[in-house]
mmCIF file of C-alpha atoms in Angstrom:
data_model
loop_
_atom_site.group_PDB
_atom_site.id
_atom_site.type_symbol
_atom_site.label_atom_id
_atom_site.label_comp_id
_atom_site.label_asym_id
_atom_site.label_seq_id
_atom_site.Cartn_x
_atom_site.Cartn_y
_atom_site.Cartn_z
ATOM 1 C CA MET A 1 1.273 -28.346 0.355
ATOM 2 C CA PRO A 2 -2.486 -27.727 0.644
ATOM 3 C CA MET A 3 -3.478 -24.131 1.188
ATOM 4 C CA ALA A 4 -6.229 -22.575 3.236
ATOM 5 C CA ALA A 5 -8.940 -20.793 1.311
ATOM 6 C CA VAL A 6 -7.777 -17.334 0.304
ATOM 7 C CA ASP A 7 -10.036 -14.563 -0.983
ATOM 8 C CA ASN A 8 -8.758 -13.956 -4.486
ATOM 9 C CA ARG A 9 -11.339 -11.439 -5.632
ATOM 10 C CA ILE A 10 -10.158 -9.340 -8.574
ATOM 11 C CA PRO A 11 -11.215 -5.687 -8.791
ATOM 12 C CA PRO A 12 -13.794 -4.919 -11.520
ATOM 13 C CA GLY A 13 -12.149 -4.042 -14.821
ATOM 14 C CA ALA A 14 -8.930 -5.795 -13.801
ATOM 15 C CA GLN A 15 -9.819 -9.423 -14.392
ATOM 16 C CA HIS A 16 -7.245 -12.182 -14.892
ATOM 17 C CA THR A 17 -8.666 -13.041 -18.303
ATOM 18 C CA GLU A 18 -5.520 -14.723 -19.647
ATOM 19 C CA VAL A 19 -4.521 -18.321 -19.072
ATOM 20 C CA ALA A 20 -1.378 -17.929 -16.971
ATOM 21 C CA PRO A 21 1.646 -19.735 -18.437
ATOM 22 C CA SER A 22 3.840 -21.992 -16.349
ATOM 23 C CA TYR A 23 6.547 -20.013 -14.581
ATOM 24 C CA ASP A 24 8.893 -22.747 -13.388
ATOM 25 C CA HIS A 25 11.496 -20.324 -12.045
ATOM 26 C CA LEU A 26 8.994 -18.932 -9.541
ATOM 27 C CA ALA A 27 9.039 -22.199 -7.600
ATOM 28 C CA ALA A 28 12.721 -21.697 -6.781
ATOM 29 C CA LEU A 29 12.231 -18.052 -5.817
ATOM 30 C CA GLU A 30 9.253 -18.945 -3.646
ATOM 31 C CA ALA A 31 11.140 -21.759 -1.916
ATOM 32 C CA GLU A 32 14.093 -19.464 -1.158
ATOM 33 C CA SER A 33 11.825 -16.771 0.284
ATOM 34 C CA ILE A 34 9.876 -19.227 2.434
ATOM 35 C CA HIS A 35 13.151 -20.692 3.721
ATOM 36 C CA ILE A 36 14.321 -17.206 4.741
ATOM 37 C CA MET A 37 11.058 -16.492 6.577
ATOM 38 C CA ARG A 38 11.211 -19.773 8.476
ATOM 39 C CA GLU A 39 14.850 -19.139 9.404
ATOM 40 C CA VAL A 40 13.911 -15.765 10.882
ATOM 41 C CA VAL A 41 11.042 -17.171 12.940
ATOM 42 C CA ALA A 42 13.324 -19.908 14.251
ATOM 43 C CA GLU A 43 16.158 -17.527 15.134
ATOM 44 C CA PHE A 44 14.507 -14.297 16.293
ATOM 45 C CA GLU A 45 12.129 -13.540 19.141
ATOM 46 C CA ARG A 46 10.041 -10.623 17.820
ATOM 47 C CA PRO A 47 9.868 -10.379 14.019
ATOM 48 C CA VAL A 48 7.430 -8.120 12.182
ATOM 49 C CA LEU A 49 6.437 -7.824 8.499
ATOM 50 C CA LEU A 50 6.074 -4.434 6.843
ATOM 51 C CA PHE A 51 2.736 -4.375 5.029
ATOM 52 C CA SER A 52 1.618 -1.277 3.133
ATOM 53 C CA GLY A 53 -0.876 -2.799 0.704
ATOM 54 C CA GLY A 54 1.633 -2.413 -2.140
ATOM 55 C CA LYS A 55 2.333 -5.284 -4.527
ATOM 56 C CA ASP A 56 5.652 -6.332 -2.964
ATOM 57 C CA SER A 57 4.199 -6.473 0.540
ATOM 58 C CA ILE A 58 1.220 -8.396 -0.864
ATOM 59 C CA ILE A 59 3.698 -10.971 -2.200
ATOM 60 C CA MET A 60 5.404 -11.056 1.202
ATOM 61 C CA LEU A 61 2.102 -11.673 2.936
ATOM 62 C CA ARG A 62 1.280 -14.526 0.553
ATOM 63 C CA LEU A 63 4.688 -16.102 1.186
ATOM 64 C CA ALA A 64 4.129 -15.832 4.943
ATOM 65 C CA GLU A 65 0.766 -17.569 4.568
ATOM 66 C CA LYS A 66 2.430 -20.434 2.716
ATOM 67 C CA ALA A 67 5.453 -20.620 5.016
ATOM 68 C CA PHE A 68 3.417 -21.238 8.155
ATOM 69 C CA PHE A 69 0.211 -22.865 6.894
ATOM 70 C CA PRO A 70 -1.958 -24.234 8.479
ATOM 71 C CA ALA A 71 -0.920 -22.118 11.481
ATOM 72 C CA LYS A 72 -1.626 -18.411 11.748
ATOM 73 C CA ILE A 73 1.157 -16.069 10.565
ATOM 74 C CA PRO A 74 3.374 -15.968 13.690
ATOM 75 C CA PHE A 75 4.228 -12.260 13.656
ATOM 76 C CA PRO A 76 2.360 -8.953 13.398
ATOM 77 C CA LEU A 77 2.194 -6.656 10.379
ATOM 78 C CA MET A 78 3.379 -3.044 10.471
ATOM 79 C CA HIS A 79 2.648 -0.083 8.227
ATOM 80 C CA VAL A 80 4.420 3.276 8.311
ATOM 81 C CA ASP A 81 1.450 5.513 7.533
ATOM 82 C CA THR A 82 2.252 9.016 6.285
ATOM 83 C CA GLY A 83 -1.401 10.056 6.334
ATOM 84 C CA HIS A 84 -1.080 10.839 2.623
ATOM 85 C CA ASN A 85 -1.642 7.367 1.214
ATOM 86 C CA PHE A 86 -3.954 6.436 -1.641
ATOM 87 C CA PRO A 87 -7.429 5.559 -0.259
ATOM 88 C CA GLU A 88 -7.712 2.485 -2.506
ATOM 89 C CA VAL A 89 -4.529 1.080 -0.973
ATOM 90 C CA MET A 90 -5.592 1.781 2.616
ATOM 91 C CA ASP A 91 -8.938 0.079 2.012
ATOM 92 C CA TYR A 92 -7.121 -2.966 0.641
ATOM 93 C CA ARG A 93 -4.682 -3.005 3.579
ATOM 94 C CA ASP A 94 -7.432 -2.966 6.180
ATOM 95 C CA ARG A 95 -9.490 -5.615 4.383
ATOM 96 C CA ARG A 96 -6.582 -8.063 4.115
ATOM 97 C CA VAL A 97 -5.615 -7.571 7.753
ATOM 98 C CA ALA A 98 -9.212 -8.318 8.785
ATOM 99 C CA GLU A 99 -9.435 -11.368 6.507
ATOM 100 C CA LEU A 100 -6.287 -12.854 8.039
ATOM 101 C CA ASN A 101 -7.232 -11.824 11.576
ATOM 102 C CA ALA A 102 -3.722 -10.392 11.828
ATOM 103 C CA ARG A 103 -2.400 -7.788 14.234
ATOM 104 C CA LEU A 104 -1.551 -4.490 12.534
ATOM 105 C CA VAL A 105 0.892 -2.023 14.080
ATOM 106 C CA VAL A 106 0.605 1.450 12.559
ATOM 107 C CA ALA A 107 3.646 3.724 12.817
ATOM 108 C CA SER A 108 1.966 7.062 12.195
ATOM 109 C CA VAL A 109 3.843 10.005 10.720
ATOM 110 C CA GLU A 110 0.981 12.287 11.787
ATOM 111 C CA ASP A 111 1.399 11.127 15.409
ATOM 112 C CA ALA A 112 5.136 11.764 15.175
ATOM 113 C CA ILE A 113 4.421 15.292 13.933
ATOM 114 C CA ALA A 114 1.938 15.885 16.764
ATOM 115 C CA GLN A 115 4.507 14.667 19.314
ATOM 116 C CA GLY A 116 7.159 16.991 17.923
ATOM 117 C CA LEU A 117 9.409 14.146 16.796
ATOM 118 C CA VAL A 118 9.459 15.412 13.205
ATOM 119 C CA THR A 119 8.449 18.588 11.397
ATOM 120 C CA ASP A 120 5.771 18.438 8.729
ATOM 121 C CA PRO A 121 7.363 19.637 5.457
ATOM 122 C CA THR A 122 5.725 22.541 3.674
ATOM 123 C CA GLY A 123 5.810 23.907 0.147
ATOM 124 C CA PRO A 124 4.494 22.821 -3.253
ATOM 125 C CA ARG A 125 6.841 19.807 -3.450
ATOM 126 C CA ALA A 126 6.805 18.867 0.236
ATOM 127 C CA SER A 127 6.535 15.152 1.014
ATOM 128 C CA ARG A 128 6.173 13.240 4.256
ATOM 129 C CA ASN A 129 7.882 10.284 2.622
ATOM 130 C CA GLN A 130 11.259 11.586 3.751
ATOM 131 C CA ILE A 131 10.258 11.762 7.440
ATOM 132 C CA GLN A 132 9.009 8.165 7.712
ATOM 133 C CA THR A 133 12.273 6.973 9.256
ATOM 134 C CA VAL A 134 11.630 8.462 12.711
ATOM 135 C CA PRO A 135 8.232 6.789 13.323
ATOM 136 C CA LEU A 136 9.568 3.551 11.823
ATOM 137 C CA LEU A 137 12.521 3.424 14.217
ATOM 138 C CA HIS A 138 10.330 4.551 17.106
ATOM 139 C CA ALA A 139 7.890 1.681 16.482
ATOM 140 C CA ILE A 140 10.721 -0.860 16.201
ATOM 141 C CA GLN A 141 12.127 0.327 19.526
ATOM 142 C CA GLN A 142 8.744 0.575 21.246
ATOM 143 C CA HIS A 143 7.678 -2.952 20.281
ATOM 144 C CA LYS A 144 11.213 -4.378 20.625
ATOM 145 C CA PHE A 145 11.166 -5.907 17.150
ATOM 146 C CA ASP A 146 14.464 -7.657 16.438
ATOM 147 C CA ALA A 147 13.798 -8.647 12.822
ATOM 148 C CA VAL A 148 11.834 -6.586 10.294
ATOM 149 C CA PHE A 149 10.714 -8.180 7.025
ATOM 150 C CA GLY A 150 10.694 -5.799 4.060
ATOM 151 C CA GLY A 151 9.714 -6.248 0.431
ATOM 152 C CA ALA A 152 12.711 -4.447 -1.089
ATOM 153 C CA ARG A 153 14.223 -5.955 -4.230
ATOM 154 C CA ARG A 154 17.712 -5.476 -5.670
ATOM 155 C CA ASP A 155 16.416 -4.407 -9.080
ATOM 156 C CA GLU A 156 14.484 -1.439 -7.661
ATOM 157 C CA GLU A 157 17.305 0.999 -7.043
ATOM 158 C CA LYS A 158 21.119 1.184 -6.799
ATOM 159 C CA ALA A 159 21.258 1.466 -3.009
ATOM 160 C CA ARG A 160 18.948 -1.512 -2.560
ATOM 161 C CA ALA A 161 21.191 -3.524 -4.876
ATOM 162 C CA LYS A 162 23.924 -3.169 -2.231
ATOM 163 C CA GLU A 163 21.842 -4.829 0.477
ATOM 164 C CA ARG A 164 22.287 -8.309 1.884
ATOM 165 C CA VAL A 165 19.256 -10.520 2.588
ATOM 166 C CA PHE A 166 19.979 -10.083 6.319
ATOM 167 C CA SER A 167 20.826 -6.393 6.697
ATOM 168 C CA PHE A 168 22.243 -5.408 10.091
ATOM 169 C CA ARG A 169 21.059 -2.200 11.780
ATOM 170 C CA ASP A 170 22.846 -0.743 14.793
ATOM 171 C CA GLU A 171 21.238 0.552 17.990
ATOM 172 C CA PHE A 172 20.370 3.785 16.154
ATOM 173 C CA GLY A 173 18.701 1.894 13.282
ATOM 174 C CA GLN A 174 21.449 2.910 10.873
ATOM 175 C CA TRP A 175 22.954 0.938 7.987
ATOM 176 C CA ASP A 176 26.603 0.923 6.916
ATOM 177 C CA PRO A 177 26.850 -0.277 3.288
ATOM 178 C CA LYS A 178 30.643 -0.678 3.549
ATOM 179 C CA ASN A 179 30.485 -2.961 6.583
ATOM 180 C CA GLN A 180 28.055 -5.740 5.722
ATOM 181 C CA ARG A 181 28.182 -9.390 6.645
ATOM 182 C CA PRO A 182 28.993 -11.943 3.931
ATOM 183 C CA GLU A 183 26.261 -14.382 2.890
ATOM 184 C CA LEU A 184 28.169 -17.217 1.259
ATOM 185 C CA TRP A 185 26.200 -20.348 0.364
ATOM 186 C CA SER A 186 22.994 -18.643 1.603
ATOM 187 C CA LEU A 187 24.192 -18.694 5.203
ATOM 188 C CA PHE A 188 22.600 -15.795 7.068
ATOM 189 C CA ASN A 189 24.120 -14.145 10.130
ATOM 190 C CA GLY A 190 21.432 -12.791 12.438
ATOM 191 C CA ARG A 191 23.610 -12.064 15.455
ATOM 192 C CA HIS A 192 22.751 -8.816 17.183
ATOM 193 C CA ARG A 193 22.874 -7.190 20.585
ATOM 194 C CA LYS A 194 19.957 -5.780 22.544
ATOM 195 C CA GLY A 195 18.679 -2.657 20.814
ATOM 196 C CA GLU A 196 20.043 -3.692 17.405
ATOM 197 C CA HIS A 197 17.929 -5.386 14.769
ATOM 198 C CA ILE A 198 18.073 -7.050 11.366
ATOM 199 C CA ARG A 199 16.176 -5.973 8.246
ATOM 200 C CA VAL A 200 15.282 -9.077 6.233
ATOM 201 C CA PHE A 201 14.520 -9.027 2.500
ATOM 202 C CA PRO A 202 13.121 -12.430 1.407
ATOM 203 C CA ILE A 203 12.324 -11.284 -2.151
ATOM 204 C CA SER A 204 15.643 -9.538 -2.678
ATOM 205 C CA ASN A 205 16.432 -11.828 -5.641
ATOM 206 C CA TRP A 206 13.077 -11.236 -7.357
ATOM 207 C CA THR A 207 12.540 -8.772 -10.199
ATOM 208 C CA GLU A 208 9.495 -6.643 -10.966
ATOM 209 C CA VAL A 209 8.566 -9.106 -13.716
ATOM 210 C CA ASP A 210 8.866 -12.011 -11.247
ATOM 211 C CA VAL A 211 6.507 -10.210 -8.888
ATOM 212 C CA TRP A 212 3.853 -9.780 -11.571
ATOM 213 C CA GLN A 213 4.275 -13.343 -12.803
ATOM 214 C CA TYR A 214 3.781 -14.573 -9.231
ATOM 215 C CA ILE A 215 0.653 -12.423 -8.923
ATOM 216 C CA ALA A 216 -0.607 -14.096 -12.106
ATOM 217 C CA ARG A 217 0.241 -17.579 -10.865
ATOM 218 C CA GLU A 218 -1.338 -17.060 -7.455
ATOM 219 C CA GLN A 219 -4.315 -15.067 -8.790
ATOM 220 C CA LEU A 220 -3.758 -12.418 -6.122
ATOM 221 C CA GLU A 221 -6.055 -9.469 -5.647
ATOM 222 C CA LEU A 222 -4.427 -6.028 -5.815
ATOM 223 C CA PRO A 223 -5.521 -2.448 -5.145
ATOM 224 C CA THR A 224 -7.290 -1.193 -8.272
ATOM 225 C CA ILE A 225 -4.818 1.633 -8.934
ATOM 226 C CA TYR A 226 -2.257 -0.883 -10.216
ATOM 227 C CA PHE A 227 -4.487 -1.330 -13.277
ATOM 228 C CA ALA A 228 -5.263 1.192 -16.016
ATOM 229 C CA HIS A 229 -8.002 3.652 -15.092
ATOM 230 C CA GLU A 230 -8.965 7.225 -15.908
ATOM 231 C CA ARG A 231 -7.704 9.854 -13.488
ATOM 232 C CA GLU A 232 -7.323 13.633 -13.313
ATOM 233 C CA VAL A 233 -3.596 14.406 -13.474
ATOM 234 C CA PHE A 234 -0.972 17.025 -14.270
ATOM 235 C CA ARG A 235 2.690 16.904 -15.291
ATOM 236 C CA ARG A 236 5.424 17.904 -12.855
ATOM 237 C CA ASP A 237 9.178 17.416 -13.350
ATOM 238 C CA GLY A 238 8.513 14.985 -16.185
ATOM 239 C CA MET A 239 6.163 12.824 -14.105
ATOM 240 C CA VAL A 240 2.397 12.340 -14.153
ATOM 241 C CA MET A 241 0.954 13.267 -10.752
ATOM 242 C CA ALA A 242 -2.639 12.717 -9.631
ATOM 243 C CA VAL A 243 -4.719 15.656 -8.521
ATOM 244 C CA THR A 244 -5.439 15.041 -4.818
ATOM 245 C CA PRO A 245 -6.030 17.210 -1.734
ATOM 246 C CA VAL A 246 -2.307 16.971 -0.918
ATOM 247 C CA THR A 247 -1.055 17.278 -4.514
ATOM 248 C CA PRO A 248 -2.950 20.143 -6.135
ATOM 249 C CA ALA A 249 -1.721 21.458 -9.459
ATOM 250 C CA GLN A 250 0.404 24.595 -9.191
ATOM 251 C CA ALA A 251 0.376 27.635 -11.425
ATOM 252 C CA GLY A 252 1.391 26.639 -14.937
ATOM 253 C CA GLU A 253 0.578 22.936 -14.417
ATOM 254 C CA GLU A 254 -2.278 21.984 -16.740
ATOM 255 C CA VAL A 255 -4.812 19.511 -15.376
ATOM 256 C CA PHE A 256 -6.148 16.886 -17.778
ATOM 257 C CA ARG A 257 -7.782 13.451 -17.694
ATOM 258 C CA THR A 258 -6.038 10.405 -19.120
ATOM 259 C CA ILE A 259 -5.621 6.644 -18.650
ATOM 260 C CA VAL A 260 -2.927 5.798 -16.121
ATOM 261 C CA ARG A 261 -1.852 3.125 -13.695
ATOM 262 C CA TYR A 262 0.669 2.919 -10.847
ATOM 263 C CA ARG A 263 3.778 0.739 -10.956
ATOM 264 C CA THR A 264 4.446 1.366 -7.277
ATOM 265 C CA VAL A 265 2.319 2.903 -4.535
ATOM 266 C CA GLY A 266 3.298 5.058 -1.589
ATOM 267 C CA ASP A 267 2.845 8.581 -0.340
ATOM 268 C CA MET A 268 0.671 10.505 -2.823
ATOM 269 C CA THR A 269 2.978 13.536 -2.698
ATOM 270 C CA CYS A 270 5.916 11.729 -4.301
ATOM 271 C CA THR A 271 4.390 8.814 -6.212
ATOM 272 C CA ALA A 272 3.651 9.332 -9.887
ATOM 273 C CA ALA A 273 1.515 7.338 -12.284
ATOM 274 C CA VAL A 274 2.456 6.093 -15.734
ATOM 275 C CA GLU A 275 0.307 6.532 -18.826
ATOM 276 C CA SER A 276 -0.787 3.013 -19.670
ATOM 277 C CA GLU A 277 -3.743 1.020 -20.933
ATOM 278 C CA ALA A 278 -2.611 -2.202 -19.210
ATOM 279 C CA ASP A 279 -5.763 -3.288 -17.403
ATOM 280 C CA THR A 280 -4.929 -6.956 -16.832
ATOM 281 C CA VAL A 281 -2.024 -8.732 -15.165
ATOM 282 C CA GLY A 282 -0.951 -10.237 -18.486
ATOM 283 C CA LYS A 283 -0.756 -6.836 -20.152
ATOM 284 C CA ILE A 284 1.203 -5.436 -17.206
ATOM 285 C CA ILE A 285 3.725 -8.291 -17.461
ATOM 286 C CA GLU A 286 4.254 -7.481 -21.144
ATOM 287 C CA GLU A 287 4.619 -3.783 -20.359
ATOM 288 C CA VAL A 288 7.077 -4.258 -17.492
ATOM 289 C CA ALA A 289 9.157 -6.780 -19.432
ATOM 290 C CA THR A 290 9.882 -4.182 -22.122
ATOM 291 C CA SER A 291 10.466 -1.221 -19.781
ATOM 292 C CA ARG A 292 14.001 0.159 -19.547
ATOM 293 C CA ILE A 293 13.305 2.289 -16.460
ATOM 294 C CA THR A 294 12.928 0.882 -12.951
ATOM 295 C CA GLU A 295 9.622 1.433 -11.211
ATOM 296 C CA ARG A 296 11.121 3.784 -8.618
ATOM 297 C CA GLY A 297 13.155 5.669 -11.195
ATOM 298 C CA ALA A 298 10.034 6.284 -13.231
ATOM 299 C CA THR A 299 7.553 7.122 -10.490
ATOM 300 C CA ARG A 300 9.215 8.245 -7.232
ATOM 301 C CA ALA A 301 10.011 11.944 -7.036
ATOM 302 C CA ASP A 302 12.033 11.599 -3.823
ATOM 303 C CA ASP A 303 14.450 9.162 -5.482
ATOM 304 C CA ARG A 304 15.253 11.796 -8.132
ATOM 305 C CA ALA A 305 16.626 14.277 -5.589
ATOM 306 C CA SER A 306 20.179 13.000 -6.147
ATOM 307 C CA GLU A 307 22.087 9.882 -7.184
ATOM 308 C CA SER A 308 22.523 8.991 -3.513
ATOM 309 C CA ALA A 309 19.037 9.968 -2.289
ATOM 310 C CA MET A 310 17.930 6.450 -1.350
ATOM 311 C CA GLU A 311 21.292 5.447 0.100
ATOM 312 C CA ASP A 312 21.377 8.546 2.315
ATOM 313 C CA ARG A 313 17.934 7.702 3.709
ATOM 314 C CA LYS A 314 18.832 4.051 4.190
ATOM 315 C CA ARG A 315 21.919 5.003 6.168
ATOM 316 C CA GLU A 316 19.598 6.879 8.529
ATOM 317 C CA GLY A 317 17.252 3.909 8.971
ATOM 318 C CA TYR A 318 14.829 4.030 6.039
ATOM 319 C CA PHE A 319 13.998 0.870 4.114
#
């Protein structure tokens, strides 16, 4: 299928210098994901795609472009903005939305705090990441979205491994992992009543390596923080945290400069970097392929709270 021209600029110092090998398995993954997206658009009235500017949502956006080319993407994009996101990622998000002439819905955590819907956490380890659920559910209800595309993958975390591709949410936005619909022979059940909705995960069967191989194949631009760069950091709870206005070093935490990159991006207060010199997509693929720790397990402080931390939040409506 011919594709419309896409801006594939690569950030300086993060060039695709390697000749990308042929990844035949990606064709099957891509076809499955595009099929799922088309099924949703055919079956639901008001779908929306979560787009944060992170690598998984970038893949989702590319798949949506391909699924509906040459037409415009037939649904809006939504970002749950904590107000504590990395500036490089926000700049990328806004640029891609403008390039695609897409509609962006922002579910703002800061607005939810101002309206008294949630309380802003305080303390040296406080994070707004854990209060994203309320503005997310509020935006879904306000805009009457009945299907919400997310970029979650089963290899990320134990709770996400329990998900179906079509994940039913009740009228309160909650998920019951013990009462999920079967998906035999890739048959998806999207039935829901008014006020209920379905979370849809088209790249559920992808792995982190698949994601990076697809980025290589498609020559996709990414926020620069995914590639090795020098940054002022400190160590906290075994993780490398960037020094930012919302994550200052505490007493006893030594600040130093080193070469790092981010495997996943999110709220600055709970997202750690990894020490790495991988400054190209090819080097990142090699690094990820040999890693024995999932990206969230290595770099998300909120997922370390307990074995059931993610599942507890998902039950309440989080992605």
